[in-house]
Short mmCIF file of C-alpha atoms in Angstrom, two decimals:
data_model
loop_
_atom_site.label_atom_id
_atom_site.label_comp_id
_atom_site.label_asym_id
_atom_site.label_seq_id
_atom_site.Cartn_x
_atom_site.Cartn_y
_atom_site.Cartn_z
CA UNK A 1 -12.70 46.93 34.18
CA UNK A 2 -10.37 46.05 37.04
CA UNK A 3 -7.04 44.35 36.58
CA UNK A 4 -8.45 41.15 38.13
CA UNK A 5 -11.40 41.19 35.70
CA UNK A 6 -9.00 41.77 32.77
CA UNK A 7 -6.80 38.88 33.95
CA UNK A 8 -9.79 36.54 34.28
CA UNK A 9 -11.03 37.57 30.84
CA UNK A 10 -7.56 36.98 29.37
CA UNK A 11 -7.36 33.51 31.01
CA UNK A 12 -10.81 32.65 29.62
CA UNK A 13 -9.77 33.60 26.07
CA UNK A 14 -6.52 31.66 26.41
CA UNK A 15 -8.47 28.55 27.50
CA UNK A 16 -10.71 28.89 24.45
CA UNK A 17 -7.70 29.40 22.18
CA UNK A 18 -6.01 26.35 23.73
CA UNK A 19 -9.12 24.23 23.19
CA UNK A 20 -9.42 25.34 19.57
CA UNK A 21 -5.71 24.56 19.01
CA UNK A 22 -6.07 21.12 20.61
CA UNK A 23 -9.09 20.30 18.44
CA UNK A 24 -7.22 21.45 15.33
CA UNK A 25 -4.20 19.31 16.18
CA UNK A 26 -6.36 16.25 16.87
CA UNK A 27 -8.19 16.72 13.56
CA UNK A 28 -4.91 17.04 11.69
CA UNK A 29 -3.56 13.91 13.41
CA UNK A 30 -6.72 11.95 12.53
CA UNK A 31 -6.47 13.06 8.90
CA UNK A 32 -2.80 12.11 8.67
CA UNK A 33 -3.53 8.74 10.35
CA UNK A 34 -6.19 8.00 7.74
CA UNK A 35 -3.78 8.96 4.95
CA UNK A 36 -1.09 6.75 6.48
CA UNK A 37 -3.47 3.80 6.72
CA UNK A 38 -4.34 4.17 3.04
CA UNK A 39 -0.65 4.17 2.13
CA UNK A 40 -0.03 0.88 3.87
CA UNK A 41 -0.31 -2.65 2.63
CA UNK A 42 -2.25 -4.67 5.20
CA UNK A 43 -1.66 -8.43 5.15
CA UNK A 44 -4.06 -10.67 7.07
CA UNK A 45 -5.36 -14.22 6.98
CA UNK A 46 -3.21 -17.31 7.41
CA UNK A 47 -0.05 -15.51 8.50
CA UNK A 48 2.17 -15.49 11.57
CA UNK A 49 1.20 -12.34 13.49
CA UNK A 50 0.44 -11.68 17.13
CA UNK A 51 -1.88 -8.82 16.13
CA UNK A 52 -3.69 -10.58 13.29
CA UNK A 53 -2.24 -8.25 10.64
CA UNK A 54 1.10 -7.09 9.33
CA UNK A 55 1.53 -3.67 7.74
CA UNK A 56 4.01 -2.49 5.12
CA UNK A 57 4.46 1.16 4.23
CA UNK A 58 6.20 2.34 1.06
CA UNK A 59 9.20 3.08 3.31
CA UNK A 60 9.19 -0.50 4.62
CA UNK A 61 9.15 -1.75 1.05
CA UNK A 62 11.98 0.57 0.04
CA UNK A 63 14.05 -0.69 2.99
CA UNK A 64 13.67 -4.28 1.74
CA UNK A 65 15.77 -5.89 -0.96
CA UNK A 66 14.56 -4.22 -4.18
CA UNK A 67 13.84 -6.04 -7.41
CA UNK A 68 13.52 -4.23 -10.72
CA UNK A 69 11.38 -5.57 -13.53
CA UNK A 70 11.89 -3.99 -16.94
CA UNK A 71 8.90 -4.94 -19.04
CA UNK A 72 6.18 -3.66 -21.28
CA UNK A 73 2.64 -3.68 -19.95
CA UNK A 74 -0.86 -2.88 -21.20
CA UNK A 75 -0.92 0.27 -19.03
CA UNK A 76 2.43 1.86 -19.88
CA UNK A 77 4.26 2.88 -23.05
CA UNK A 78 7.30 0.88 -24.12
CA UNK A 79 9.62 -0.75 -21.62
CA UNK A 80 8.97 0.40 -18.08
CA UNK A 81 11.08 -0.05 -14.95
CA UNK A 82 9.04 -1.23 -11.99
CA UNK A 83 10.77 -1.41 -8.61
CA UNK A 84 9.37 -3.45 -5.78
CA UNK A 85 9.78 -6.45 -3.54
CA UNK A 86 9.33 -10.00 -4.72
CA UNK A 87 5.90 -11.18 -3.64
CA UNK A 88 7.35 -14.56 -2.62
CA UNK A 89 9.73 -12.77 -0.22
CA UNK A 90 6.87 -10.83 1.37
CA UNK A 91 4.83 -14.02 1.77
CA UNK A 92 7.82 -15.73 3.34
CA UNK A 93 8.41 -12.81 5.73
CA UNK A 94 4.83 -13.09 7.10
CA UNK A 95 4.98 -16.91 7.15
CA UNK A 96 1.97 -17.13 4.83
CA UNK A 97 0.20 -20.48 4.69
CA UNK A 98 -2.39 -20.85 1.96
CA UNK A 99 -3.08 -21.26 -1.71
CA UNK A 100 -4.85 -18.00 -2.63
CA UNK A 101 -4.25 -14.29 -2.12
CA UNK A 102 -7.23 -11.97 -2.13
CA UNK A 103 -5.82 -8.63 -3.23
CA UNK A 104 -7.89 -5.47 -2.76
CA UNK A 105 -7.47 -1.92 -4.03
CA UNK A 106 -8.42 1.45 -2.58
CA UNK A 107 -11.59 1.52 -4.71
CA UNK A 108 -12.72 -1.94 -3.54
CA UNK A 109 -11.61 -3.88 -6.63
CA UNK A 110 -10.61 -7.36 -5.45
CA UNK A 111 -8.94 -10.16 -7.35
CA UNK A 112 -7.85 -13.66 -6.38
CA UNK A 113 -4.27 -14.64 -7.18
CA UNK A 114 -2.96 -18.18 -6.78
CA UNK A 115 0.02 -18.14 -4.41
CA UNK A 116 1.70 -20.47 -6.92
CA UNK A 117 2.07 -17.42 -9.21
CA UNK A 118 4.53 -15.95 -6.69
CA UNK A 119 6.51 -19.19 -6.81
CA UNK A 120 6.35 -19.58 -10.61
CA UNK A 121 7.10 -15.97 -11.62
CA UNK A 122 9.32 -13.18 -10.29
CA UNK A 123 6.31 -10.97 -9.64
CA UNK A 124 6.70 -7.97 -7.37
CA UNK A 125 4.69 -5.59 -5.29
CA UNK A 126 5.90 -2.40 -6.95
CA UNK A 127 6.25 0.94 -5.21
CA UNK A 128 8.17 2.82 -7.94
CA UNK A 129 7.62 3.37 -11.65
CA UNK A 130 10.58 4.59 -13.75
CA UNK A 131 12.35 5.75 -10.59
CA UNK A 132 9.39 7.71 -9.20
CA UNK A 133 7.15 6.68 -6.30
CA UNK A 134 3.76 5.45 -7.48
CA UNK A 135 1.23 8.25 -7.28
CA UNK A 136 -1.52 7.54 -4.77
CA UNK A 137 -4.34 8.67 -7.04
CA UNK A 138 -2.98 6.82 -10.06
CA UNK A 139 -1.36 3.45 -9.35
CA UNK A 140 -0.15 3.78 -5.76
CA UNK A 141 0.52 3.01 -3.09
CA UNK A 142 1.37 -0.44 -4.49
CA UNK A 143 0.93 -2.36 -7.72
CA UNK A 144 1.30 -6.10 -8.35
CA UNK A 145 3.47 -6.53 -11.44
CA UNK A 146 4.32 -9.68 -13.35
CA UNK A 147 7.42 -9.82 -15.59
CA UNK A 148 5.17 -9.82 -18.67
CA UNK A 149 7.96 -9.94 -21.24
CA UNK A 150 9.68 -12.93 -19.61
CA UNK A 151 7.01 -15.50 -20.46
CA UNK A 152 4.59 -15.50 -23.39
CA UNK A 153 1.71 -16.81 -21.27
CA UNK A 154 1.88 -13.70 -19.03
CA UNK A 155 0.30 -11.82 -21.93
CA UNK A 156 -3.02 -13.52 -21.11
CA UNK A 157 -5.88 -11.44 -19.73
CA UNK A 158 -6.03 -13.47 -16.50
CA UNK A 159 -2.55 -12.24 -15.52
CA UNK A 160 -3.38 -8.67 -16.49
CA UNK A 161 -6.51 -8.84 -14.30
CA UNK A 162 -4.34 -9.99 -11.37
CA UNK A 163 -2.05 -6.96 -11.77
CA UNK A 164 -3.99 -4.88 -9.30
CA UNK A 165 -2.91 -1.28 -8.70
CA UNK A 166 -3.75 0.97 -5.75
CA UNK A 167 -3.20 -2.20 -3.71
CA UNK A 168 -3.81 -1.83 0.03
CA UNK A 169 -4.85 -5.30 1.27
CA UNK A 170 -3.78 -8.91 0.92
CA UNK A 171 -5.68 -11.73 2.62
CA UNK A 172 -3.97 -15.12 2.64
CA UNK A 173 -6.40 -18.05 2.37
#
C-alpha cells in the first residue's frame, strides 16, 4: 500500500470515528435534555409569559427565598423539615390569574388545587426533605406541602390528595 493510499485510508477512518463521536455526543445531549426537562416545574395557563410557559429548576427554587415547614405528614415519620418556596410567591412571580391549579406528576397523576389554598395556608413547593434534595424516583423533583400541623382541617383527605409529589407541571385556570 502506498503512502497516499495509507493516508486516504487513515482519513476515511478518522471521518468515521468523528461521525461516531458526534452521534454519541448528540445522543448524550438529548438524554441530558430529557432529564433536565423532567427536573423542571413547567407553569402554563393564565400567566404572564412571552413564551407561554415559565420553567423552574430545583436550582431556581433554591435561589429563591426559602421557607421551611416543620410538620408531620402521612408519608413521613415524626416531624419532618420540608424546604421550598411559598406557592403564593411563585404564583405572584408568574402573574397567575385564575382560581384553580391543575398540578401534574411525572406518572400522570393530576389534581386540582384551589388557588385560594395558597392564599389561606403557607403551603410550599418543596425541593428538600430534612436537608436533602428530593429524590427524583421517590418524591422529586418537587412536592406540594401544606403545613399540616398548623391547622386541624389540613388533616382532611382532600388536602392530603392535593399534596402531589413528583410534581412537574402546573396549569393556571
